[in-house]
Coordinates of C-alpha atoms in Angstrom, one line a residue:
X29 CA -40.9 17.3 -33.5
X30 CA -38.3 20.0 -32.0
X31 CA -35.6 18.1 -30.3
X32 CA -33.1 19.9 -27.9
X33 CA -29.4 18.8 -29.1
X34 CA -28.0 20.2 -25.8
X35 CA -25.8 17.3 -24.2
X36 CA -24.9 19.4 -21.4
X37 CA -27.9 20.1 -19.9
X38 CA -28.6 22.4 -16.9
X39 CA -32.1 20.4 -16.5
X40 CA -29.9 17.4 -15.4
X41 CA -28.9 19.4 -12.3
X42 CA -25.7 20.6 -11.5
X43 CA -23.6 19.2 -9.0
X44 CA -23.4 21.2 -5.4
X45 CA -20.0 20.8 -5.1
X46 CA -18.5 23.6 -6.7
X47 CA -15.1 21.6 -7.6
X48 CA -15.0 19.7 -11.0
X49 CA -15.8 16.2 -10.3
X50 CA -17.1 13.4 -12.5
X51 CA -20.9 14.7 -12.8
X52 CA -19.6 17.9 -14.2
X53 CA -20.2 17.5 -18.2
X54 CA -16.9 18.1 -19.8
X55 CA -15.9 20.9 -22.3
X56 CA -17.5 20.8 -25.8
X57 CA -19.9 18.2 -25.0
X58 CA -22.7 20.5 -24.1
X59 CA -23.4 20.7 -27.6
X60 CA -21.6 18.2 -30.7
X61 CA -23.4 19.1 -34.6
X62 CA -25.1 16.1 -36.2
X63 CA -22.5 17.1 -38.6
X64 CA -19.0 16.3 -37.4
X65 CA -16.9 19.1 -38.1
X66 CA -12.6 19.3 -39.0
X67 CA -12.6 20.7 -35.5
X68 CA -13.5 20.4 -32.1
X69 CA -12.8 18.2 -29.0
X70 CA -15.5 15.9 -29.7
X71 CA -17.4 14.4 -33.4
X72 CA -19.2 11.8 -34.3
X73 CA -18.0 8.2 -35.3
X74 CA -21.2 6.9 -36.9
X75 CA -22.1 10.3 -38.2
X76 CA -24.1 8.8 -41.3
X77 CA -26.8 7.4 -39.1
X78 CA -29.5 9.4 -38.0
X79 CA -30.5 10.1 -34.3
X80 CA -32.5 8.4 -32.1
X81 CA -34.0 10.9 -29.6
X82 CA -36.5 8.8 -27.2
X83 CA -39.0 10.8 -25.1
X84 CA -38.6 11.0 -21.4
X85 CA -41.5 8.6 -20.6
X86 CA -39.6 5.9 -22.5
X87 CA -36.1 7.1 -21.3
X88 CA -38.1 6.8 -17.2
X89 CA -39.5 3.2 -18.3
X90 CA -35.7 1.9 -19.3
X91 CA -34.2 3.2 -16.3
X92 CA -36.9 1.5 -14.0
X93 CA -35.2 -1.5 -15.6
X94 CA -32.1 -0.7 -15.0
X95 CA -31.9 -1.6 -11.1
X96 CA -29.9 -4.0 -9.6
X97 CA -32.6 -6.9 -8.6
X98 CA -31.5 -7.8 -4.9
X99 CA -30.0 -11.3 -4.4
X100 CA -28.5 -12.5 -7.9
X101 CA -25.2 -13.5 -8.4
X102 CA -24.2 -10.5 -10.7
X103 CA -20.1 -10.5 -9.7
X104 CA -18.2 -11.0 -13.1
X105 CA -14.9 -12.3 -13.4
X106 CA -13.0 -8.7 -13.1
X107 CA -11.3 -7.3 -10.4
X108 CA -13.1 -4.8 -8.6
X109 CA -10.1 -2.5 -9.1
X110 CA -10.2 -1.8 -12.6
X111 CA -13.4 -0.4 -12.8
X112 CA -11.8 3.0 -11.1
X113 CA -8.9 2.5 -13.4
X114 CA -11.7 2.7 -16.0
X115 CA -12.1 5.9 -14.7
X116 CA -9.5 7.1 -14.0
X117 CA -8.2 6.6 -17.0
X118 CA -11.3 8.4 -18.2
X119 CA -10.2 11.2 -16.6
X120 CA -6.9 11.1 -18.2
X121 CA -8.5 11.6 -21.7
X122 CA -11.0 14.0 -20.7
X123 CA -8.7 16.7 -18.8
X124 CA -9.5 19.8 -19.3
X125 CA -6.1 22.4 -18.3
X126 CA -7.8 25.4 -20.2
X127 CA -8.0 28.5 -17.9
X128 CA -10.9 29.6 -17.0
X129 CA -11.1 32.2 -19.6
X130 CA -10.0 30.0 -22.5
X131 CA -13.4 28.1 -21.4
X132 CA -15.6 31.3 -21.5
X133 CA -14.6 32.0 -25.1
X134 CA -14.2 28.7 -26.4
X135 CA -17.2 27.2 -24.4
X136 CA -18.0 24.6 -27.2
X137 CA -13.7 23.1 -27.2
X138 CA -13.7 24.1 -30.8
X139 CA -9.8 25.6 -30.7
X140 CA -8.8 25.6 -27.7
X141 CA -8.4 22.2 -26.4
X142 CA -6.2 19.6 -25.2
X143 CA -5.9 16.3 -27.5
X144 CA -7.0 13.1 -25.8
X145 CA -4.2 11.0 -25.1
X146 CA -2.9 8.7 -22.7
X147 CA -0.3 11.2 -20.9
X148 CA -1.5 11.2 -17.6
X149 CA -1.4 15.0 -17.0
X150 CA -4.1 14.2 -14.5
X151 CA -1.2 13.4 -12.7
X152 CA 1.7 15.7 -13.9
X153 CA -0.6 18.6 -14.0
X154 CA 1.1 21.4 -16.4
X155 CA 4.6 20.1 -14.9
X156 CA 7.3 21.4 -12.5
X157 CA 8.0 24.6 -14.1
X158 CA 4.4 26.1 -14.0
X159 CA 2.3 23.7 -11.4
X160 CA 5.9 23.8 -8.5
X161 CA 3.3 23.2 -5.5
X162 CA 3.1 19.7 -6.9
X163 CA 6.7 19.2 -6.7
X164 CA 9.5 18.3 -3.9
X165 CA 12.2 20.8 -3.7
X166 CA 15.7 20.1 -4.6
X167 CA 18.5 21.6 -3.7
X168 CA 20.9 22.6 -6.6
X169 CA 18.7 20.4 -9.2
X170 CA 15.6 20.8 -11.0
X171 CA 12.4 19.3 -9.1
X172 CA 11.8 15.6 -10.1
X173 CA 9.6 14.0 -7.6
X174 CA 5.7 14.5 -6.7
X175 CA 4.9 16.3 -2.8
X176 CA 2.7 12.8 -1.0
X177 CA 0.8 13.8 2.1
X178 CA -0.2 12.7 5.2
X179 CA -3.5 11.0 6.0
X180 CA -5.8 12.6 8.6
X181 CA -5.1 11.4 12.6
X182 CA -2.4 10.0 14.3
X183 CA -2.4 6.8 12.1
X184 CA 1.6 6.3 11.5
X185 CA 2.6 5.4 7.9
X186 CA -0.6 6.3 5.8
X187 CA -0.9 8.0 3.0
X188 CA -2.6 10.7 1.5
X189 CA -2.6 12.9 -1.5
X190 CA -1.0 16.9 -0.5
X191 CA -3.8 18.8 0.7
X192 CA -4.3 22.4 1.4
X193 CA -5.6 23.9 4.8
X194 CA -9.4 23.5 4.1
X195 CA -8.4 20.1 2.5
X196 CA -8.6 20.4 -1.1
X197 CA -5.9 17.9 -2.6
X198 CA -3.1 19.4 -5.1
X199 CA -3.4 17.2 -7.8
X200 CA -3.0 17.8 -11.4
X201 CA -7.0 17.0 -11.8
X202 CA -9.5 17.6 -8.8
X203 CA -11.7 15.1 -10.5
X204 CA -9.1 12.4 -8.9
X205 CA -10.1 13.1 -5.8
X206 CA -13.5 12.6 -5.6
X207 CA -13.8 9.2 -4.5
X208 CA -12.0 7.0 -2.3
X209 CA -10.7 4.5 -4.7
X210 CA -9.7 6.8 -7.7
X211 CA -7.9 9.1 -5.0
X212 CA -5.9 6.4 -4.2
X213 CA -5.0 5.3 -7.6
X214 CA -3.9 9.0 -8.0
X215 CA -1.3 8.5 -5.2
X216 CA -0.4 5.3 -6.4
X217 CA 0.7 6.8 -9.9
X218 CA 2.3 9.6 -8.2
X219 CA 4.3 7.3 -6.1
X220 CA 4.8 5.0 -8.7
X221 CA 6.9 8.3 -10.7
X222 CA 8.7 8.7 -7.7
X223 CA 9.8 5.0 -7.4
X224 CA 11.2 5.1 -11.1
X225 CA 12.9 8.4 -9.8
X226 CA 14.6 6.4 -7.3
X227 CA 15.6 3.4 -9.6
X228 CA 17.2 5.5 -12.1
X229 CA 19.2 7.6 -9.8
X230 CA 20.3 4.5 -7.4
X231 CA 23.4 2.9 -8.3
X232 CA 25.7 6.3 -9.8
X233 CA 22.4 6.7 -12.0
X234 CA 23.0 3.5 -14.2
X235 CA 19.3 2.8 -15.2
X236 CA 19.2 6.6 -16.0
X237 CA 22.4 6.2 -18.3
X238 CA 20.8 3.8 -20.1
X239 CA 17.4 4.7 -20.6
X240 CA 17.4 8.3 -20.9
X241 CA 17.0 10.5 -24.7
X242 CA 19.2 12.6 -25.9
X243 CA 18.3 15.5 -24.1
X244 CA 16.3 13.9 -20.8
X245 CA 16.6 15.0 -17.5
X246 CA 15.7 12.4 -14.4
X247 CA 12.5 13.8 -14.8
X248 CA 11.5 13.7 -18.0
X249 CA 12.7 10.2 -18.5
X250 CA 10.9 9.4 -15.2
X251 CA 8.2 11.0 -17.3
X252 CA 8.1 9.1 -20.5
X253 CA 8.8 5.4 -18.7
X254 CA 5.8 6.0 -16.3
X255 CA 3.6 6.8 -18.9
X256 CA 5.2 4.3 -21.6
X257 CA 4.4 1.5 -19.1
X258 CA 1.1 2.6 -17.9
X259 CA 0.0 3.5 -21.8
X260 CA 0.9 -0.5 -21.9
X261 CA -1.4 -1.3 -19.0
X262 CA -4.2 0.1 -20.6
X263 CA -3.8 -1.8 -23.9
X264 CA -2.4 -4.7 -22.2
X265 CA -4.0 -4.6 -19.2
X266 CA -7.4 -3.1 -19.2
X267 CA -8.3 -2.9 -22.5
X268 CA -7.4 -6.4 -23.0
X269 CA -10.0 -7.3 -20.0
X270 CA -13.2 -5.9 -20.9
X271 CA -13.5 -6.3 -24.8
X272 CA -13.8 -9.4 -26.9
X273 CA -10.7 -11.3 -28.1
X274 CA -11.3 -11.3 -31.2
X275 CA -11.9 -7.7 -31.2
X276 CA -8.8 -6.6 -30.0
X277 CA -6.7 -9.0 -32.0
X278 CA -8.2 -7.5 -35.1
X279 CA -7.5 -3.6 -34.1
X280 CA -3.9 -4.8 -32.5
X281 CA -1.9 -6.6 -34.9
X282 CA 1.6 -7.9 -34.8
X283 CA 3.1 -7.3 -37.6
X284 CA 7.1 -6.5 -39.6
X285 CA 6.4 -2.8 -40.7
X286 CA 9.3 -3.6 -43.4
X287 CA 10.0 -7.0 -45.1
X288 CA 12.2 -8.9 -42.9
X289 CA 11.2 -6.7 -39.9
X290 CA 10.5 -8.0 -36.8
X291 CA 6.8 -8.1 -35.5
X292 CA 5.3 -4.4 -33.6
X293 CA 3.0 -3.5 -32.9
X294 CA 0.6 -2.0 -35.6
X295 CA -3.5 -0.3 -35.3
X296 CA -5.8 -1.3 -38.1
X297 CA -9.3 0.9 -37.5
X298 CA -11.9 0.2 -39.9
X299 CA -14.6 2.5 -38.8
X300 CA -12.8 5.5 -36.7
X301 CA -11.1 8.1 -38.6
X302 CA -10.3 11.5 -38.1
X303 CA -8.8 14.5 -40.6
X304 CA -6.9 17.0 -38.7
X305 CA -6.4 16.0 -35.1
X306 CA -7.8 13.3 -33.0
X307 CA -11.5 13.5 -31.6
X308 CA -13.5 12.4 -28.8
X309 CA -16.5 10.1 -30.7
X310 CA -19.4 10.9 -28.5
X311 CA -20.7 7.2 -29.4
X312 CA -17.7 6.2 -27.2
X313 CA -17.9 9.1 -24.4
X314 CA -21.6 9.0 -23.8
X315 CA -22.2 5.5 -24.4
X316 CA -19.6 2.6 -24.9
X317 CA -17.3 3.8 -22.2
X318 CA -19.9 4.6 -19.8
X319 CA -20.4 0.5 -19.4
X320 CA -18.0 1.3 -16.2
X321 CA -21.1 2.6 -14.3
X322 CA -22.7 -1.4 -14.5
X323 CA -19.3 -2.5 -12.7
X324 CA -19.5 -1.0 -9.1
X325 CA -20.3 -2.8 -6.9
X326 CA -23.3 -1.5 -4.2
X327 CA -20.5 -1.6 -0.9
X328 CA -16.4 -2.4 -0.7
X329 CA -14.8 -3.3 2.0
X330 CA -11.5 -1.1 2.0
X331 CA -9.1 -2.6 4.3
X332 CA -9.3 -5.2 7.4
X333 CA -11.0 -2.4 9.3
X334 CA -13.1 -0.6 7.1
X335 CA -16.1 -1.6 5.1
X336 CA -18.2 -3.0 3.6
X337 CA -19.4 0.6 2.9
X338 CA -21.2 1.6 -0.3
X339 CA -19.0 4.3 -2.7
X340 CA -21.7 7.3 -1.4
X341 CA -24.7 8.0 0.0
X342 CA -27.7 10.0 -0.9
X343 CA -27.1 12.5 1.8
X344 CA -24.4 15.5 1.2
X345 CA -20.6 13.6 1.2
X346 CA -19.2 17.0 2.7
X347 CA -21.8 16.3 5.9
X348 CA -19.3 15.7 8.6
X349 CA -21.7 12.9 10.4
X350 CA -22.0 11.0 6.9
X351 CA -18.1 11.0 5.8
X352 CA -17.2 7.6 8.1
X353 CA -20.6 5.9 6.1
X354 CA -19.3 5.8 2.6
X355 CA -16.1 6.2 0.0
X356 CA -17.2 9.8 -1.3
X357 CA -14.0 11.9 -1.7
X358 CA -13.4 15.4 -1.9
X359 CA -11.8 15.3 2.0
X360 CA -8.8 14.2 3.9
X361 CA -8.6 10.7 4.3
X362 CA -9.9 9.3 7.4
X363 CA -7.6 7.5 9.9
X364 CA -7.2 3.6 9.0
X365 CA -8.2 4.2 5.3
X366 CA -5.2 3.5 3.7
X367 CA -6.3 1.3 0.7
X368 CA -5.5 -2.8 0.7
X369 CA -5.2 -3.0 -2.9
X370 CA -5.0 -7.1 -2.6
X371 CA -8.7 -6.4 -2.2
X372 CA -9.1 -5.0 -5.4
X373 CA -6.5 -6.5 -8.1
X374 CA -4.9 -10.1 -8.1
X375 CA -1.2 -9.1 -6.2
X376 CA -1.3 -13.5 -5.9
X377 CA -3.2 -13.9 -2.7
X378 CA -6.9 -13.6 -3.9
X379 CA -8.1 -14.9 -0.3
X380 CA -9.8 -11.4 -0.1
X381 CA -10.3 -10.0 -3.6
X382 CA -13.4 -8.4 -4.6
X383 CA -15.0 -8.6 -7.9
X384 CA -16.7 -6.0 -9.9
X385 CA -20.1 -6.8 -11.2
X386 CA -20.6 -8.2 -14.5
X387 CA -21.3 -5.9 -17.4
X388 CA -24.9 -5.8 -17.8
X389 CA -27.7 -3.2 -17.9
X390 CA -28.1 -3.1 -13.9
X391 CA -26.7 0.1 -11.6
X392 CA -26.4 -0.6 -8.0
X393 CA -28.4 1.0 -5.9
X394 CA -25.9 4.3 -4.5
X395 CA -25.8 5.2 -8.3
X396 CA -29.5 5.3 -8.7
X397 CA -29.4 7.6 -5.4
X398 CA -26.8 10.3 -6.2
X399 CA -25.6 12.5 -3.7
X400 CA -26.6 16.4 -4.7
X401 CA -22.9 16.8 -4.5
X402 CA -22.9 14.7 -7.7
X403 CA -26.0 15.3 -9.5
X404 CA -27.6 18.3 -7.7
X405 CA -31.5 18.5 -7.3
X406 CA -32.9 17.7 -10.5
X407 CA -32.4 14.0 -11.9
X408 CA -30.0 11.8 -9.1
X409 CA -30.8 8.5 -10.9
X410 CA -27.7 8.4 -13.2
X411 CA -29.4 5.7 -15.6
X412 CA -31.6 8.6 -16.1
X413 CA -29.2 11.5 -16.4
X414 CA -26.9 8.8 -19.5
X415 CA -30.0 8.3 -21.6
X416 CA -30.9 11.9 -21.2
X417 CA -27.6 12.5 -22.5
X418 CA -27.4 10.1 -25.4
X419 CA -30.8 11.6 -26.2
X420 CA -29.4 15.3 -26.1
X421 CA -26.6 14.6 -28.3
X422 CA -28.6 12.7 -31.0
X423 CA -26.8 9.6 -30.5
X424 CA -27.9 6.7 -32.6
X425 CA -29.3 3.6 -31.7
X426 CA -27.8 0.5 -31.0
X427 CA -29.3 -1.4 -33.8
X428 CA -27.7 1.0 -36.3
X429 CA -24.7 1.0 -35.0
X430 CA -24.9 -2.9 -35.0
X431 CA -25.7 -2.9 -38.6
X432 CA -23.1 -0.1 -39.9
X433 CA -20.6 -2.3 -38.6
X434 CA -21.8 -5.4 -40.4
X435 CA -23.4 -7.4 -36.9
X436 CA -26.8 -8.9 -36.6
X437 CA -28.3 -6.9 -34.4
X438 CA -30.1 -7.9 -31.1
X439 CA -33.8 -8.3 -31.9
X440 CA -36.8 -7.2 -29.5
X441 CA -36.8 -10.3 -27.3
X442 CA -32.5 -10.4 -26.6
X443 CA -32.9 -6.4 -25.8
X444 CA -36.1 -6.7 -23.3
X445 CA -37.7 -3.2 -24.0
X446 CA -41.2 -2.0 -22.9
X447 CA -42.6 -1.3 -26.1
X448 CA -40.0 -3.2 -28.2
X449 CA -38.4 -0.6 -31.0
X450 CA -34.8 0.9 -30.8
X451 CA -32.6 0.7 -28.1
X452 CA -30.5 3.5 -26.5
X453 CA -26.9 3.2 -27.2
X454 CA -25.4 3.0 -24.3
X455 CA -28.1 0.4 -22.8
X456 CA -27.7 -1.5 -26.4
X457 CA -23.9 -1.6 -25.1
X458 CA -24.6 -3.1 -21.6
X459 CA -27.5 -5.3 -22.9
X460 CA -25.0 -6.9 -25.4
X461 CA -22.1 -7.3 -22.9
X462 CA -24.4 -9.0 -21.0
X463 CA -26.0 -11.7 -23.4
X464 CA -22.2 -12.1 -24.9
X465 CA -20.3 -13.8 -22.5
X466 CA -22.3 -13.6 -19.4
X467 CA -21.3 -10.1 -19.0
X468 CA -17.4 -10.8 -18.7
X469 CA -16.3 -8.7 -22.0
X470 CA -18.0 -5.8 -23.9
X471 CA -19.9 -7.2 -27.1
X472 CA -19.2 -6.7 -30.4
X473 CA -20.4 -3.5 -30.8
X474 CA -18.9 -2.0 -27.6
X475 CA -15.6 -3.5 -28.0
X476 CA -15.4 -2.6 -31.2
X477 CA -16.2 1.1 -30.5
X478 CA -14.1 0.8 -27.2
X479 CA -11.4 -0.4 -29.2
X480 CA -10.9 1.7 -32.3
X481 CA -10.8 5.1 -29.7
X482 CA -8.5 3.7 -27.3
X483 CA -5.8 2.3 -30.4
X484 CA -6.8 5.3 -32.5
X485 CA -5.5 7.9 -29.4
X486 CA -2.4 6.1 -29.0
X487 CA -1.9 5.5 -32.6
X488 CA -2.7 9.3 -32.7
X489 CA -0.3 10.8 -30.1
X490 CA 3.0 11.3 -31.7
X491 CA 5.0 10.9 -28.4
X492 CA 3.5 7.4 -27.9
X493 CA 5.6 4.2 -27.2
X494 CA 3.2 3.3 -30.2
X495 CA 4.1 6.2 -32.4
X496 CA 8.0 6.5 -31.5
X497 CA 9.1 2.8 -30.4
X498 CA 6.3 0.3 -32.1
X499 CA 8.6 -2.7 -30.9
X500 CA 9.2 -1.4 -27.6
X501 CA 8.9 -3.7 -24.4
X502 CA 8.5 -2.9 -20.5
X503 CA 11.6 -2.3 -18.9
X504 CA 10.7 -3.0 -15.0
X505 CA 10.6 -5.6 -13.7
X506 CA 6.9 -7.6 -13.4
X507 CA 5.5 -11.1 -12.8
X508 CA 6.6 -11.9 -16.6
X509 CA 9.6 -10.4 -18.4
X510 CA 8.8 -7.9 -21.1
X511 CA 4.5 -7.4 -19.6
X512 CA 3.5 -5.0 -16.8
X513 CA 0.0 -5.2 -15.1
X514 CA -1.5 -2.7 -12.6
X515 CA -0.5 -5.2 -10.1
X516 CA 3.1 -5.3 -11.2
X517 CA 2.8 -1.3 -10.8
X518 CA 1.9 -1.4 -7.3
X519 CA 3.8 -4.7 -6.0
X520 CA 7.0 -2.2 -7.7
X521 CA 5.8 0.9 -6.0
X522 CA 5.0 -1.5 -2.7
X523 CA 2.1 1.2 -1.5
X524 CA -1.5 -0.3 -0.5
X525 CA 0.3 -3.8 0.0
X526 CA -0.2 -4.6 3.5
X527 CA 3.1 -6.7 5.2
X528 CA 1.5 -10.0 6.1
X529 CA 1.8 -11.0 10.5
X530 CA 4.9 -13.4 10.8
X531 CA 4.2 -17.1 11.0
X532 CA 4.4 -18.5 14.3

C-alpha cells in the first residue's frame, strides 16, 4: 500500500479567504518524516511506533459518529471561555512571523522558524521598533502602549481591535481575528499591557522602580510581567482545567532545587524530549490539542442583546446579509457587540455563564458545516478534514500510544468503532476524555501528551518565569494573593465587564 505522508493537503480544500486564519495548515506541517529529525518546527514524540493510516471509508464512517446527537445534556463543567483561550493560545505557539520569502525557501520550517513558546507575539507582533502601526505615539519617549479601535456605528464606549480602511485588524497575528470570541481575547490582552503600562508609571513610577531589570524600559517590563502572568494562566489556569490531577502534579513538581532551598517550581517529562531546540510533537498538534474542537458550543449568546448565535454559518462570513447571523470574524465589529465576558468565565456572578461542552468525541453541528471561508470546497466537515490529517502525517494510534506510556488501553467496546480495530489518535483522545471523568478533564493519554508539550515549552524557553525565576509569584493583584486567573486578568483590565443597573 502507497500512503501519501502529506499532512498539508490541498485535497482538504483551501480556505477562500485569502488571510491566514485557523484552517490554514501551519508551516512545516505539510509534511513531518516518520523519522524525527535534529531539526525542524515539528517531530514526532512517539516516533518508535508505527503509523496508523485508515482509509477514507473508515475515516467517513468515524466522522458520521462524530455528530452532536440533538437533546443530550453534553455541557461540562468548563467555562465556555476557555475553549477560545485554548485557541488562542494555540495561536500563540503556532505563529509564524517568517516573511513571505523565508516561507518559499524554507517551505517545510526546517531553519527558518520561530520556537514555540508562550510569548505572546500574536499580540506584540515583531515589537515597536519594526511593527510601529501597532503602537501609540509618544511624545519625547519610546512607544509603550498598543493603538485600540473603535467598534463599527455609533455605539459609545465599544471596543474594537485597530482596523484599516477595508477593515482588516492590525494585530500581531490575523489568525486572532477570525472569530468573534478570540478577537476579543486579542483586545483584552492588548488592553491588559496597556493597564500594567499605567500601573507602573502611576504614582512617580513606583511599581516600575521596583519591578523593572537592569536595563528595562516601561515597555519591556510591561512586556515580561504580561507575559510572566499570562504564561502562569496557562499552567495555572487552563492547563490545570482540562487534564487530570494527577497528571499535572506528576509533570509540575514543587520542589528545593538546592538542599535547604525553598520549593519552585520544577518540570519532570518522562516521554518528551528534544536535542537541539524545542519541537512541535505532531501527536500533540494534530491530535491531543485539537480536543478544543469537542468544546464549542453549537450557539452563544454574546451580550444582553445579542445571541444565541452559532460561531458561523455554512454560507460565506464575508456575505454582508449573513454577518448579523453568526460570530465569524475577519470584519469590524458590529454595533452592540461588545463581549460580556461574565458570560463566558466565572467574574463571581455566574447567573449568566455559559459552559463549554464536555470533552467527548461529538462536534457541534456549525463545525461539521464549515463556511468555504474556512475549509473551501472540498471537505467542510472538520471531523473529516482532523482524521485526514492524522492519517497524512502517519500518526499512530491511540492504543499504541496508550501502551508506550504504560496505560491499559481502551478495548473495542469503551472505543465504539464500526468494525472494531485501532482508533485514530485524536478520536482515541476525545473518546478517553469522555469515559474518564464524564468528559470534564482530558484522560490519561491526552493529559499526559497535553502536559509534557505545554511544561516542556516553558521549561524550554530561556526567558520564561520558569527558566529565569522558578520561585516567582504574580505580582497583581487577583481574587487570591500570589494566583492570577483569566478572570483576575480581565476584572484588572475592567474591559467586557458590564457596570451592573443601581439598585433601587
Amino acid at each position: 500500500m502507497t500512503v501519501n505522508m502529506a499532512g498539508g493537503g490541498k485535497s482538504l480544500g483551501l480556505p477562500a479567504s485569502s488571510i491566514r486564519n485557523h484552517a490554514r495548515v501551519t508551516r512545516g506541517l505539510g509534511y513531518v518524516p516518520e523519522s524525527s529529525l535534529s531539526i525542524g518546527l515539528f517531530g514526532r514524540m512517539f516516533r518508535r511506533l508505527d503509523p496508523y493510516i485508515p482509509d477514507d471509508t473508515r475515516i467517513d464512517a468515524i466522522a458520521q459518529l462524530m455528530s452532536e446527537p440533538s437533546g443530550a445534556a453534553l455541557d461540562g463543567k468548563i467555562p465556555a471561555g476557555y475553549t477560545y483561550v485554548g485557541q488562542f493560545i494555540d495561536h500563540d505557539i503556532t505563529f509564524d512571523p517568517t516573511s513571505s520569502l523565508q516561507r518559499w525557501n524554507d517551505p517545510d520550517a526546517l531553519v527558518n522558524f520561530r520556537t514555540p513558546r508562550f510569548d505572546l507575539d500574536s499580540v506584540y507582533g515583531r515589537g515597536p521598533a519594526d511593527q510601529p502601526y501597532l503602537y501609540q505615539k509618544s511624545r519625547g519617549a519610546e512607544p509603550h502602549q498598543f493603538v485600540i479601535g473603535k467598534a463599527k456605528g455609533e455605539a459609545k464606549a465599544e471596543l474594537d481591535l485597530p482596523r484599516d480602511p477595508r477593515g482588516v485588524a492590525l494585530i500581531g497575528d490575523p489568525r486572532n481575528d477570525e472569530n468573534v470570541f478570540v478577537s476579543q481575547l486579542q483586545l483584552t490582552f492588548m488592553l491588559f499591557h496597556n493597564k500594567v503600562c499605567d500601573w507602573l508609571t502611576a504614582d512617580s513610577a513606583a511599581e516600575y522602580e521596583r519591578h523593572r531589570r537592569a536595563d528595562e524600559g516601561v515597555f519591556d517590563c510591561a512586556q515580561r510581567l504580561v507575559r510572566w502572568h499570562y504564561q502562569w494562566i496557562v499552567v495555572h489556569d487552563f492547563l490545570k482545567r482540562i487534564v487530570d490531577a494527577a497528571t499535572y502534579k506528576d509533570v509540575l513538581r514543587n520542589e528545593p532545587l538546592i538542599p535547604q532551598g525553598d520549593p519552585v517550581e520544577q518540570v519532570k517529562l518522562r516521554f518528551f524530549a528534544w536535542q537541539h531546540r524545542f519541537f512541535m510533537p505532531v501527536e500533540f498538534a494534530v491530535a491531543a490539542f485539537r480536543f478544543g474542537h469537542s468544546m464549542v458550543r453549537p450557539t452563544y449568546t454574546l451580550n444582553s442583546k445579542v445571541g444565541p448565535l452559532p460561531i458561523f454559518t455554512p454560507e460565506s462570513a464575508s456575505n454582508r446579509y449573513n454577518e448579523l447571523r453568526h460570530f465569524g470574524g475577519f470584519r469590524r465589529l458590529p454595533t452592540n457587540w461588545q463581549i460580556d465576558w461574565k458570560r463566558f468565565f466565572d467574574l463571581g456572578d455566574t447567573t449568566h455563564l455559559q459552559h463549554a461542552r464536555k470533552i467527548d468525541r461529538y462536534l457541534a453541528p456549525p463545525l461539521l458545516h464549515l463556511p468555504p471561508d474556512q475549509a473551501g470546497g472540498a471537505v467542510a466537515n472538520l471531523a473529516r478534514r482532523n482524521l485526514t490529517r492524522g492519517a497524512r502525517l502517519g500518526l499512530p494510534s491511540g492504543q499504541q500510544v496508550a501502551l508506550a506510556i504504560g496505560a491499559e488501553p481502551l478495548d473495542d467496546e469503551d472505543l465504539d468503532l464500526p468494525g472494531k480495530g485501532p482508533a485514530p489518535l485524536w478520536y482515541y483522545v476525545l473518546r478517553e476524555a469522555e469515559l474518564h471523568d464524564g468528559g470534564r478533564t482530558l484522560g490519561t493519554v491526552g493529559s499526559r501528551i497535553v502536559t509534557e508539550v505545554f511544561l516542556g515549552m516553558l521549561s524550554a524557553d530561556p526567558s520564561s518565569y520558569l527558566s529565569t525565576a522558578p520561585g516567582w509569584r504574580p505580582v497583581l493583584c487577583g481574587a487570591r494573593a500570589g494566583e492570577f486567573t483569566m478572570a483576575d486578568l480581565i476584572n484588572f483590565t475592567g474591559f467586557g465587564v458590564p457596570m451592573q443597573p443601581p439598585l433601587r
